[in-house]
Coordinates of C-alpha atoms in Angstrom, one line a residue:
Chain A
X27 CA 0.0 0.0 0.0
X28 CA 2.8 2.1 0.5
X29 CA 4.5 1.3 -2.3
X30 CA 1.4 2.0 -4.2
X31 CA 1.0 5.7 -2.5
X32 CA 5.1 6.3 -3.1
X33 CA 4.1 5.4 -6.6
X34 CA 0.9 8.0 -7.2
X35 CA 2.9 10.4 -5.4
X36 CA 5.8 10.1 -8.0
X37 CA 3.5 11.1 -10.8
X38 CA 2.3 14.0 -9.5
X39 CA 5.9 16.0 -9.8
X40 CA 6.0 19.1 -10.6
X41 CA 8.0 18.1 -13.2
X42 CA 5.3 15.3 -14.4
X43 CA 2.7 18.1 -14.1
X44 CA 4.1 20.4 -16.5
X45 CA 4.5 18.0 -18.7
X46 CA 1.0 17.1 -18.9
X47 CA -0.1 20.7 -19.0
X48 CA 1.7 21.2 -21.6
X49 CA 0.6 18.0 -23.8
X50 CA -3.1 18.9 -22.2
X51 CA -2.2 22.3 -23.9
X52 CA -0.9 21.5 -27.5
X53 CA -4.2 19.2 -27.7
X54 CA -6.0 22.2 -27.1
X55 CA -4.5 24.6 -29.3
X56 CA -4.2 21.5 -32.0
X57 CA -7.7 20.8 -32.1
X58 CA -9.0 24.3 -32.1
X59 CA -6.2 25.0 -35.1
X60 CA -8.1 21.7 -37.0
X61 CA -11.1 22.9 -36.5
X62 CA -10.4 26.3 -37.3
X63 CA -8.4 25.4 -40.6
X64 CA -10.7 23.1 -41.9
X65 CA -13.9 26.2 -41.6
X66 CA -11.1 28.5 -43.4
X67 CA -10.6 25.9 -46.2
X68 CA -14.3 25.3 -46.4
X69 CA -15.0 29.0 -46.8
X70 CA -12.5 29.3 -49.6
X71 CA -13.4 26.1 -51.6
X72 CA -16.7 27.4 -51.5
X73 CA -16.4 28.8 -54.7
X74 CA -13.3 28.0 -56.5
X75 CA -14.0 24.0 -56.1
X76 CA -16.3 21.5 -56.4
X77 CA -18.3 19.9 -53.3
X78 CA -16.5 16.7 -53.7
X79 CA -12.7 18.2 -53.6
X80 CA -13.8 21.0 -51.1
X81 CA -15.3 18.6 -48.5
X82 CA -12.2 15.8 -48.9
X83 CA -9.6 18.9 -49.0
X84 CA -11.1 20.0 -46.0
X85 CA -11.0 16.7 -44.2
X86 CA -7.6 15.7 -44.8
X87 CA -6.8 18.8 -43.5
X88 CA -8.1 18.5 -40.3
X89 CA -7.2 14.6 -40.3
X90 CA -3.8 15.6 -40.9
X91 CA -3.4 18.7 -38.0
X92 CA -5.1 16.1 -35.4
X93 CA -2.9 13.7 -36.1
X94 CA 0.3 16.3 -35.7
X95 CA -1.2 17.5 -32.8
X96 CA -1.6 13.8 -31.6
X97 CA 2.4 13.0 -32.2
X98 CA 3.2 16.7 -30.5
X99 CA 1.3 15.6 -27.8
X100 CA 2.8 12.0 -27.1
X101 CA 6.2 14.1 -27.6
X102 CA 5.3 16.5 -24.9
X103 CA 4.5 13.3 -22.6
X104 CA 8.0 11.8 -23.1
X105 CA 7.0 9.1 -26.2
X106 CA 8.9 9.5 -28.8
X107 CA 7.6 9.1 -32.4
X108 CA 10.5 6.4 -33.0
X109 CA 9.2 4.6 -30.2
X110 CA 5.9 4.3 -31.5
X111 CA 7.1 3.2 -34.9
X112 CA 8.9 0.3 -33.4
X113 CA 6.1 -1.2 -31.5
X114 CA 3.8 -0.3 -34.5
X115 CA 5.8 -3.1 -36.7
X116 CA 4.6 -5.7 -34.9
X117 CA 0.7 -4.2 -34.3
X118 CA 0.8 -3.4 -38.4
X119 CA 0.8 -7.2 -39.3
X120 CA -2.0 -7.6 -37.0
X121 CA -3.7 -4.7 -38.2
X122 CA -3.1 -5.4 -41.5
X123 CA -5.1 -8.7 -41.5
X124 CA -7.8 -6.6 -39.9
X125 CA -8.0 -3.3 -41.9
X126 CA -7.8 -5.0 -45.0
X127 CA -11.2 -3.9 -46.1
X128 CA -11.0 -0.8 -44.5
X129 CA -7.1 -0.3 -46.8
X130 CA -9.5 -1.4 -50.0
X131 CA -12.1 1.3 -49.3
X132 CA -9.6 3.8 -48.8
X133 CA -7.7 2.4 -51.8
X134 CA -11.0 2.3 -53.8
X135 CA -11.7 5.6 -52.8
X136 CA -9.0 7.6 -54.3
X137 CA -9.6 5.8 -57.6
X138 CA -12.9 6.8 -57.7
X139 CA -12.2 10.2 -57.6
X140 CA -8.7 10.2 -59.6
X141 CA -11.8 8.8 -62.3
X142 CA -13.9 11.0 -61.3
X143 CA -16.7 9.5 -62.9
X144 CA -19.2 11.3 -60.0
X145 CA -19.1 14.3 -57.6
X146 CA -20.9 15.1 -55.0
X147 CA -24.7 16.3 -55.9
X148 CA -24.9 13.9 -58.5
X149 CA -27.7 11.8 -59.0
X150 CA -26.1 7.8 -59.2
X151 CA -27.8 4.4 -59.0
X152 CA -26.3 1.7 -57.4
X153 CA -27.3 -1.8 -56.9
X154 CA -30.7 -0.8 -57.3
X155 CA -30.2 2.4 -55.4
X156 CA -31.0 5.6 -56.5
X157 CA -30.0 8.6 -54.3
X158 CA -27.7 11.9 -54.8
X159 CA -24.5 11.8 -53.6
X160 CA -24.2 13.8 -50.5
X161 CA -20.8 13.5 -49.5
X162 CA -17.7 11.3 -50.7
X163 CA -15.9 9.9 -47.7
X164 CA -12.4 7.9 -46.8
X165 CA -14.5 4.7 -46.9
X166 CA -17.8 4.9 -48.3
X167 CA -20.3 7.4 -50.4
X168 CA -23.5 8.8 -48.9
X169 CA -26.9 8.9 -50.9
X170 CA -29.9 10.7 -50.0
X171 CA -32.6 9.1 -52.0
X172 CA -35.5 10.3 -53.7
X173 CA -37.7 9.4 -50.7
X174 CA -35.3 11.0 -48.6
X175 CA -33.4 7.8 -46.7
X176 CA -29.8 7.7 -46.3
X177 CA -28.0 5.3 -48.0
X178 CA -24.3 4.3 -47.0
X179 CA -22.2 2.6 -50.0
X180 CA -18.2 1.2 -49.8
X181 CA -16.2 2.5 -52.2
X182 CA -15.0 -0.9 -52.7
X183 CA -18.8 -1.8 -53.8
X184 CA -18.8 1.2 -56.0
X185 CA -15.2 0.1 -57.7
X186 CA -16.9 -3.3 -58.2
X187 CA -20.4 -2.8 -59.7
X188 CA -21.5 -1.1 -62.0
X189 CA -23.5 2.6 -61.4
X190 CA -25.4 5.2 -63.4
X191 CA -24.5 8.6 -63.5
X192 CA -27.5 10.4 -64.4
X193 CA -25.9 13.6 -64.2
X194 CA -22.5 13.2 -65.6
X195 CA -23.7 14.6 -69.2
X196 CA -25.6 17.7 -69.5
X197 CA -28.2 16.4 -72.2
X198 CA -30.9 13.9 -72.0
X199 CA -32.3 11.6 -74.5
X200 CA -36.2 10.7 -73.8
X201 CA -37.9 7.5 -75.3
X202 CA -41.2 6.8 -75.8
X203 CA -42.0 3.5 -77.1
X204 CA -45.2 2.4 -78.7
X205 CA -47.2 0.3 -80.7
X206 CA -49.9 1.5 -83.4
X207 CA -52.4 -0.7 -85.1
X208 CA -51.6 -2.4 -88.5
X209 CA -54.2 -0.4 -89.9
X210 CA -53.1 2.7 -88.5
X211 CA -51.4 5.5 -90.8
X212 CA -47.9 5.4 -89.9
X213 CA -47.0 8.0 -92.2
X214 CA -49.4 10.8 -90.3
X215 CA -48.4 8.8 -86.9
X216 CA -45.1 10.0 -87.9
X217 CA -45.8 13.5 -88.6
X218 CA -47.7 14.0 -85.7
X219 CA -45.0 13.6 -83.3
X220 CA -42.7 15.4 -84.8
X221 CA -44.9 18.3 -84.5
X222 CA -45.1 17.8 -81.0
X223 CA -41.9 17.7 -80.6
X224 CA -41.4 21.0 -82.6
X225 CA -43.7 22.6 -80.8
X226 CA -42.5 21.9 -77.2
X227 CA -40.1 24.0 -76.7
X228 CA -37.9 21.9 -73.9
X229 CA -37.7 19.2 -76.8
X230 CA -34.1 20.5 -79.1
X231 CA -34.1 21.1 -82.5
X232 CA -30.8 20.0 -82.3
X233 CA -30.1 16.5 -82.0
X234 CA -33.6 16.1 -83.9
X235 CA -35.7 14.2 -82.6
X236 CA -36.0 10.4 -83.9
X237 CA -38.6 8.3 -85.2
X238 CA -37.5 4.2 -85.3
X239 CA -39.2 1.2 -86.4
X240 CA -38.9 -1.3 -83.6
X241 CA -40.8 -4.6 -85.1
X242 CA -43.6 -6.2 -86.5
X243 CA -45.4 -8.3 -83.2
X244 CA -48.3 -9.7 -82.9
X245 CA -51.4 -7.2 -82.5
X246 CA -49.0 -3.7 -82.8
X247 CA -46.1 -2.5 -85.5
X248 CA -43.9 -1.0 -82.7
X249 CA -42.2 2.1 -82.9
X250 CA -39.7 4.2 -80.6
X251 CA -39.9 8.3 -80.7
X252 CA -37.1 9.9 -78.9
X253 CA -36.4 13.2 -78.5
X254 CA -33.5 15.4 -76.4
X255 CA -33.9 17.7 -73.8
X256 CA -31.7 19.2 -71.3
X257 CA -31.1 17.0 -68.1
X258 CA -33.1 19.6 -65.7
X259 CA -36.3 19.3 -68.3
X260 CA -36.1 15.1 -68.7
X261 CA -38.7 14.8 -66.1
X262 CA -40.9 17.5 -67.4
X263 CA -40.5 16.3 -71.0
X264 CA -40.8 13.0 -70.1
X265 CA -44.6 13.8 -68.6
X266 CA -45.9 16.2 -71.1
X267 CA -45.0 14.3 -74.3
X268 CA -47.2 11.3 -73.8
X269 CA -50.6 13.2 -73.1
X270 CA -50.0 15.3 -76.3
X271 CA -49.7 11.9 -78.6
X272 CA -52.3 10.1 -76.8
X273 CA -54.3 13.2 -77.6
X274 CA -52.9 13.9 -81.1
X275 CA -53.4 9.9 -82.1
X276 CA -57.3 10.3 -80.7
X277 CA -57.9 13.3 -82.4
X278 CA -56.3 11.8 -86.1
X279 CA -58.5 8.6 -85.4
X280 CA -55.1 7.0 -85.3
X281 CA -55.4 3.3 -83.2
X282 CA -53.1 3.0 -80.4
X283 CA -52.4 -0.8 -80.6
X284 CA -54.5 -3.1 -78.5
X285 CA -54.0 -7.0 -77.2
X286 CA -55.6 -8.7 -80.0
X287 CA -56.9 -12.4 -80.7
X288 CA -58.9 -13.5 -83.8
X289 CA -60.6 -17.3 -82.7
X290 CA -61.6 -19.1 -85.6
X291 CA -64.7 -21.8 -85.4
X292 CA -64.5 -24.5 -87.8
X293 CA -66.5 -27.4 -88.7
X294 CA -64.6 -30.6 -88.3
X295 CA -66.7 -33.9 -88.8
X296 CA -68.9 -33.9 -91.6
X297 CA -72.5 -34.1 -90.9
X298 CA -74.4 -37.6 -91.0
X299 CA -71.1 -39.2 -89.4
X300 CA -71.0 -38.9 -85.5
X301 CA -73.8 -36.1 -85.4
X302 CA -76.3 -38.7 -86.3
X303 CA -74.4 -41.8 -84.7
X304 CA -75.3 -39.8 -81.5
X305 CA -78.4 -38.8 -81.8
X306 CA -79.9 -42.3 -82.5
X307 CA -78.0 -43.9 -79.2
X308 CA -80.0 -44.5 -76.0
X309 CA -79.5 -42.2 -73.3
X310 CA -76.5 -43.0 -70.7
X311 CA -78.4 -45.2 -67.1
X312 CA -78.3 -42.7 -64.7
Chain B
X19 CA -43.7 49.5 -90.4
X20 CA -43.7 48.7 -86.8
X21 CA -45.0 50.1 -83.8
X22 CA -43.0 51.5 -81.1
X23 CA -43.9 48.5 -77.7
X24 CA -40.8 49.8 -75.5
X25 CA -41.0 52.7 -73.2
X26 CA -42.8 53.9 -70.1
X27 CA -46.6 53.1 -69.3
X28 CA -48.6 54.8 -66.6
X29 CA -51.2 52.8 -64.7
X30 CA -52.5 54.7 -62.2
X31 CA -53.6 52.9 -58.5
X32 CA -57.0 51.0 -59.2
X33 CA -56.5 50.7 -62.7
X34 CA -55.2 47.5 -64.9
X35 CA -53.1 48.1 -68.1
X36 CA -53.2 45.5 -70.7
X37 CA -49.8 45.2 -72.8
X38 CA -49.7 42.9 -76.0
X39 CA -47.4 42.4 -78.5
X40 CA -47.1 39.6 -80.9
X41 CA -47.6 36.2 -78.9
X42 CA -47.5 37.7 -75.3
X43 CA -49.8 39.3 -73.2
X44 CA -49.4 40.8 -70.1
X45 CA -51.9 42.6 -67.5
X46 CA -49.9 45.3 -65.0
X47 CA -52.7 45.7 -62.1
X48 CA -51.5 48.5 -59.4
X49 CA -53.5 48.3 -56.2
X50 CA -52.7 49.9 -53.1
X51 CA -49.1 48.9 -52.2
X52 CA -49.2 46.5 -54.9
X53 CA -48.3 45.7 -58.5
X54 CA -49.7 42.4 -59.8
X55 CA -48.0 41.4 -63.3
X56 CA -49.9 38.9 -65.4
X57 CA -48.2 37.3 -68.5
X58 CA -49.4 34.7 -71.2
X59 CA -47.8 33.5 -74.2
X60 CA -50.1 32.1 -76.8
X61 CA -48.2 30.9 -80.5
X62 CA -51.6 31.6 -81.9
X63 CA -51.2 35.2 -81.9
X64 CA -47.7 35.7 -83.0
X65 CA -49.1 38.1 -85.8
X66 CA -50.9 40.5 -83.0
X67 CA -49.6 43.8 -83.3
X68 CA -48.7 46.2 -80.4
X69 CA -51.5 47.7 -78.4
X70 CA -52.0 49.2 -75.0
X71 CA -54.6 50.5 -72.7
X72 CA -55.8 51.4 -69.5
X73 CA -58.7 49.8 -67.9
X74 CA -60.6 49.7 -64.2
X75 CA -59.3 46.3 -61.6
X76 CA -62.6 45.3 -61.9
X77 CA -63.1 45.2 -65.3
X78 CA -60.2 43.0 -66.0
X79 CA -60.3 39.3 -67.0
X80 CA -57.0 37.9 -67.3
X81 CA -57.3 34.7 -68.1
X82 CA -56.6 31.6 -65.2
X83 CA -53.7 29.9 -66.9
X84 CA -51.7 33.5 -67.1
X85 CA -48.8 33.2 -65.0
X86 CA -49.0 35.8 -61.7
X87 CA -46.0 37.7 -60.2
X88 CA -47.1 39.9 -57.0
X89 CA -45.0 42.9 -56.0
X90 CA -45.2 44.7 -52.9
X91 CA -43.7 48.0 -52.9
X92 CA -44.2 51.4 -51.0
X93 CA -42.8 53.2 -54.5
X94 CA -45.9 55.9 -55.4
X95 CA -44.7 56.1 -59.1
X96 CA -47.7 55.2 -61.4
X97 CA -45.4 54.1 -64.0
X98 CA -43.7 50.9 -65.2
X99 CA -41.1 50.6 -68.2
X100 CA -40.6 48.2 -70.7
X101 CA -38.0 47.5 -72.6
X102 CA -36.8 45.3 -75.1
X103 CA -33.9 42.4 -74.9
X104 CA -32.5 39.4 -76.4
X105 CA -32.2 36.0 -75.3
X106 CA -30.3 35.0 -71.8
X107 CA -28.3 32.5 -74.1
X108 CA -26.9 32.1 -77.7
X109 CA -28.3 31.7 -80.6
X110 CA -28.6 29.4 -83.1
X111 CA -29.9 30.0 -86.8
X112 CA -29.8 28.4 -89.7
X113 CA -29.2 29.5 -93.9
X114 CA -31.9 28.7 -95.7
X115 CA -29.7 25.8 -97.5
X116 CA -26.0 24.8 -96.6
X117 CA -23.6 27.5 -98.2
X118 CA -20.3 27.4 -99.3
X119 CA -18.1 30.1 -98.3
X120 CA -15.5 30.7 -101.6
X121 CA -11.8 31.2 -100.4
X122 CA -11.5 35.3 -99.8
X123 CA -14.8 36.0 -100.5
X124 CA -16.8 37.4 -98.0
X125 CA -21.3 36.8 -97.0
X126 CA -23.3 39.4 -95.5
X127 CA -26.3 37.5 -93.8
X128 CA -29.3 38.8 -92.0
X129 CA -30.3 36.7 -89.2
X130 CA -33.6 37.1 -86.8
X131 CA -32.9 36.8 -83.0
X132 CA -36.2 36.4 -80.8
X133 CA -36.8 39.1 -78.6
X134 CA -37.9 39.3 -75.3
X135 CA -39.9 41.8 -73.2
X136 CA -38.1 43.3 -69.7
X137 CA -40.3 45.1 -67.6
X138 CA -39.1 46.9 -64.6
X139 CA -40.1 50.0 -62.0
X140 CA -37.2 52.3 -63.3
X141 CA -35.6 52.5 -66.4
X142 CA -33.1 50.1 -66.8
X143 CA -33.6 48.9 -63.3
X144 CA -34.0 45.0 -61.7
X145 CA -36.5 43.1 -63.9
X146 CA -39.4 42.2 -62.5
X147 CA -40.4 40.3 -65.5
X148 CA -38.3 39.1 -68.6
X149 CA -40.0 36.9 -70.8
X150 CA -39.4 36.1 -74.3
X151 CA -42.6 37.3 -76.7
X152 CA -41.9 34.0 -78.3
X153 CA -40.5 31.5 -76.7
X154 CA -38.3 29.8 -79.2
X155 CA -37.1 25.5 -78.8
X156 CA -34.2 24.6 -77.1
X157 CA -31.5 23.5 -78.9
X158 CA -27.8 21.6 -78.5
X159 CA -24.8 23.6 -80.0
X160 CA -22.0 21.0 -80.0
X161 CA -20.5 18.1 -82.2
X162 CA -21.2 15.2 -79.4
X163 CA -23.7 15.1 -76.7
X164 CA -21.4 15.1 -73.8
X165 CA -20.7 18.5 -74.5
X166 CA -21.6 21.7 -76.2
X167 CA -23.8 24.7 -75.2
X168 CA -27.3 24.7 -74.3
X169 CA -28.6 27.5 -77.1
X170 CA -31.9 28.9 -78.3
X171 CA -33.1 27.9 -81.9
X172 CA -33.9 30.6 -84.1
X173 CA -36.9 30.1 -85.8
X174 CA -36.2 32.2 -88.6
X175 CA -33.3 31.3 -91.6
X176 CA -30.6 33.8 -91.6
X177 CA -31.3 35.5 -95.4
X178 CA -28.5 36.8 -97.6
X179 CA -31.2 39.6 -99.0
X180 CA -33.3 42.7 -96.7
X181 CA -35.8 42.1 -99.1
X182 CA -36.9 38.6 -97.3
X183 CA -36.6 39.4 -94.0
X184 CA -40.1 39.0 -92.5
X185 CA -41.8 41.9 -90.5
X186 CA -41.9 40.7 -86.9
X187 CA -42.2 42.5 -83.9
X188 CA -40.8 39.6 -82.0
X189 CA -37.9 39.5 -84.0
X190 CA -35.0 41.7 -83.9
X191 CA -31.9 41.5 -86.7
X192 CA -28.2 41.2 -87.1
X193 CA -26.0 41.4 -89.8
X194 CA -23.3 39.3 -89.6
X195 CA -20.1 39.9 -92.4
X196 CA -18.3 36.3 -92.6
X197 CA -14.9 36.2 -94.7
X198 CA -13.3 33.4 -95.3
X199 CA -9.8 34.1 -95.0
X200 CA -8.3 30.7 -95.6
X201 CA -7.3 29.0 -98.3
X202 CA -10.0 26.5 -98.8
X203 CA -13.7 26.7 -99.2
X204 CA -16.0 27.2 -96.0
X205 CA -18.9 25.0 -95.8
X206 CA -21.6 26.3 -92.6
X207 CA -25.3 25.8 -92.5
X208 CA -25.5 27.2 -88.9
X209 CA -24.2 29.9 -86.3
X210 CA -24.2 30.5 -82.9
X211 CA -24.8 34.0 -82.1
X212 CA -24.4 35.1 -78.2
X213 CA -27.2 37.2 -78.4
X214 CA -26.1 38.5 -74.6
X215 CA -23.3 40.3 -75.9
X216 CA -25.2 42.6 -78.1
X217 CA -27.3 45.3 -77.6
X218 CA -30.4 46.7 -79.6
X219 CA -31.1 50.0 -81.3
X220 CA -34.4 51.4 -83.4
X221 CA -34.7 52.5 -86.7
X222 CA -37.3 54.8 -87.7
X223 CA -39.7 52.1 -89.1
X224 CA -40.0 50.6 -85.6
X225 CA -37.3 47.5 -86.7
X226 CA -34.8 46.9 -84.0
X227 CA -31.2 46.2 -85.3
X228 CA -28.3 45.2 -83.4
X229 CA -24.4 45.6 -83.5
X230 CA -23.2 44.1 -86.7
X231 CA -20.9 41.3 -86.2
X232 CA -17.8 40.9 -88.4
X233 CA -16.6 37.6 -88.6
X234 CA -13.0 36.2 -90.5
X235 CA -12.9 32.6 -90.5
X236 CA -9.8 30.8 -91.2
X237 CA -9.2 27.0 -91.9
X238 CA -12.2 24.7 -90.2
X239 CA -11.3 25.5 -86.6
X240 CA -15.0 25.2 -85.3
X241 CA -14.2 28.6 -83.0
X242 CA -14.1 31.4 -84.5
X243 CA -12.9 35.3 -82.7
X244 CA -15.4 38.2 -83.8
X245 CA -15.7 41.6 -83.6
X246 CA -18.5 43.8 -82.5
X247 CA -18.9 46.6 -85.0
X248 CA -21.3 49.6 -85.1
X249 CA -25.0 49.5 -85.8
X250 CA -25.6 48.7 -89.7
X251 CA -26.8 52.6 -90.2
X252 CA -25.9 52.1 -94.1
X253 CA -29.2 49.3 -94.3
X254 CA -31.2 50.1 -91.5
X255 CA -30.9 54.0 -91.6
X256 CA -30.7 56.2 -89.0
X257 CA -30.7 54.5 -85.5
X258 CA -31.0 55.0 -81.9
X259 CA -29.9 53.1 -79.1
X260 CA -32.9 51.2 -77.0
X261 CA -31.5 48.8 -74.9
X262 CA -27.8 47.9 -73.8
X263 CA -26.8 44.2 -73.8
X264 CA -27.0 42.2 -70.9
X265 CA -23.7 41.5 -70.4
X266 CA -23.2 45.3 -70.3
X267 CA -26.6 45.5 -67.5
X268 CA -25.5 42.7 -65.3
X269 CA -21.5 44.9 -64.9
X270 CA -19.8 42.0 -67.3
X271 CA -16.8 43.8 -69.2
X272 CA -18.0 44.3 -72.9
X273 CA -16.0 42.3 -74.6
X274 CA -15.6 43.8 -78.7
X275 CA -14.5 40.0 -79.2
X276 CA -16.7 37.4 -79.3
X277 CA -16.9 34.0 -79.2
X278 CA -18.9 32.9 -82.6
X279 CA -19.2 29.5 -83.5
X280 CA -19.8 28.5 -87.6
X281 CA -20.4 24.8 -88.5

């Protein structure tokens, strides 16, 4: 019990104290210089970066002065950096083995955006997943989706799969396909549409709009329209055009395919045969 | 002839004033505290000319589908001004057939640009509406689809002859002087005109011109520098200035070189 007493008493030295205060002190002024540097770097990537590069920037800033401050502090505290690296040798193969996904995130992570196939504000689809990115992190990406859930993705999944970028170009192709009636008049089907599209004025000019045969099927000859529209208008473009056909085909008396069977009734014994055979038979004993 | 649409209109409190010209329609209601702008674009009356007039709140029937901007303001001034602009992006407009530009020889064309209607409490001041008269398609300016420039599609052909340039008071015109200063023949069918860079001016029959644009095109480099030049005053006649460009109205440095693109 003594010995244990002797031994409290030895830590708190004047000597021992200062030392503390002053590691107590550089974590302080370290963390306050992070967090200070990283609203400074925010503030001025506002502007001249993207979201993505402004918001990883920013972090690896602030990763980077924490951990400084983190070394500075164990230095204050009488552990030396060389110290740490020894025993580190042995607790890297051990956390190697156990960090491996964690390494292949990270790894995965800085490929992604050396590609830079997606920023953040994008809208993506993964794995069935549709969402905008919201932020683009050591590890993983965040979505918000559509009905507003948040949606956490490795970047090793997003190295692996395949996505879709529905904002990486700034133009939009719309399809419409159809079917029309054989007996329909594909000739003022045709022109029809292509009014429409002249007239709406979210639909380009240029890249004209397109009018392709599809195939001949069973009750319909089936067609694709497509016009282009800036990505901001797809949606709206997208709603509007099929009312105005559906309109412009009811108003030119031009049939919108349907399902359709024919059924076809033939006779196929000849009469006096099994006809009459039956009909001369006594009934079947109940 | 044309008639004059731009300038100031008085619409004193309780009364509506009914503005039309070509394919839009507005209705400027002042009410106590209030201005209530109405606005309506209908392709079916693209040949309406100008008119104006005064009328009671009451007696007003605006139809429901016009779109409704509400202003409050403490301002007592009776009047609003209108003014005339062109598009908030390039232009893109067509010859009537594919030319071919001869080596050294030089093309004056005439080209339409769609004009739309500012209307604000001062002259010159923030819009409070800016609407095209005619809204005109969209349309890509660019080889591929993954890029290019998101432009307006003129809906007029650019014409090498005055004589065939339609009377429109939705449309105002540019002259554009291409010489082909290389040593081959220039084939072009289309340019993009950025209609922000220039500014309009009236001529005495009501037409609104703008700066002429002088254009020397050398080898098939898709980009091509221009020069702004002065108001064509030897076609158009005498001319006065009506509206600066909005590049100059939103404090962007005029550039005298622009960006032009020929295909």
């Amino acid at each position: 019990m003594e010995n244990f007493w002797a031994f409290l008493s030895g830590l708190w030295t004047a000597e021992k104290l200062l030392m503390a205060g002053r590691a107590a002190g550089v974590l302080v002024v370290g963390l306050l210089t992070a967090w200070a540097v990283g609203a400074l770097l925010r503030r001025l990537l506002a502007t001249r970066a993207s979201p993505q590069y402004a918001l990883l920037l920013t972090r690896a800033a602030r990763y980077g002065l924490v951990a400084l401050t983190l070394v500075v502090m164990l230095y204050e505290l009488g552990v030396h950096p060389g110290a740490l690296l020894g025993t580190a040798g042995v607790l890297t193969v051990a956390l190697g083995f156990a960090s491996q996904t964690a390494a292949s995130n990270i790894i995965s992570g800085l490929f992604l955006l050396a590609e830079g196939s997606f920023k953040v504000g994008d809208l993506i689809e993964v794995d069935g997943v549709r969402g905008k990115v919201t932020s683009v992190d050591l590890l993983s990406i965040r979505l918000q989706t559509l009905d507003n859930l948040m949606v956490r993705i490795a970047n090793e999944t997003l190295i692996k799969t395949r996505f879709t970028n529905f904002a990486h170009y700034p133009i939009r192709r719309a399809d419409f396909l159809f079917g029309l009636a054989y007996d329909a008049d594909l000739k003022v089907a045709r022109e029809l549409l292509e009014a429409i599209a002249e007239r709406h004025p979210l639909c380009f000019v240029e890249p004209a709009p397109l009018f392709v045969y599809l195939a001949f099927e069973e009750s319909a000859v089936r067609f694709q329209f497509s016009v282009w529209t800036a990505r901001e208008n797809y949606v709206e473009v997208r709603n509007d055009l099929p009312l105005q056909m559906l309109k412009a085909f009811r108003e030119a008396n031009i049939p919108v395919a349907r399902p359709l069977r024919v059924v076809q009734l033939e006779q196929v014994h000849p009469p006096g045969t099994i006809a009459e055979a039956l009909a001369g038979s006594d009934p079947p004993e109940p | 002839m044309l008639e004059q649409w731009w300038g100031s209109f008085e619409v004193p409190e309780g009364q509506e004033g009914r503005f039309e010209v070509s394919a839009l329609q507005l209705w400027v209601r002042h009410v106590p505290g209030e201005w209530r702008l109405k606005s309506l674009v209908d392709d079916e009356r693209q040949a309406q000319p100008f008119s104006w007039y005064c009328q009671p709140v009451d007696s007003s029937a605006a139809p429901s589908e016009a779109s409704l901007l509400r202003l409050v303001t403490r301002a007592n001034d009776d009047r609003v001004f209108v003014r005339p602009a062109l598009a908030d992006r390039a232009i893109v407009v067509h010859t009537e057939t594919p030319m071919l530009l001869l080596p050294n020889q030089s093309v004056e064309l005439f080209m339409g640009l769609p004009l739309w209607v500012v209307v604000s409490q001062t002259e010159n001041g923030e819009p409070l509406l800016d609407l095209p008269i005619w809204r005109p398609s969209d349309t890509w300016f660019g080889p591929p689809t993954q890029e290019g420039e998101l432009c307006y599609a003129g809906r007029t052909s650019a014409r090498l002859n005055m004589a065939d340039m339609p009377v429109r008071s939705n449309l105002a015109w540019t002259v554009i002087k291409l010489r082909n200063t290389g040593k081959r023949a220039l084939p072009f069918e289309r340019l993009r005109v950025p209609g922000t860079s220039l500014g309009l001016y009236a001529a005495q029959n009501g037409w609104l011109w703008t700066e002429t644009v002088h254009i020397d095109k050398r080898g098939a480099a898709f980009q091509t520098e221009a020069r702004l030049g002065e108001p064509p005053r030897e076609v158009a006649g005498p001319l006065e200035r009506v509206s600066r460009s909005r590049a100059e109205l939103s404090g962007t440095p005029l550039a005298r070189a622009l960006r032009v693109l020929v295909r």
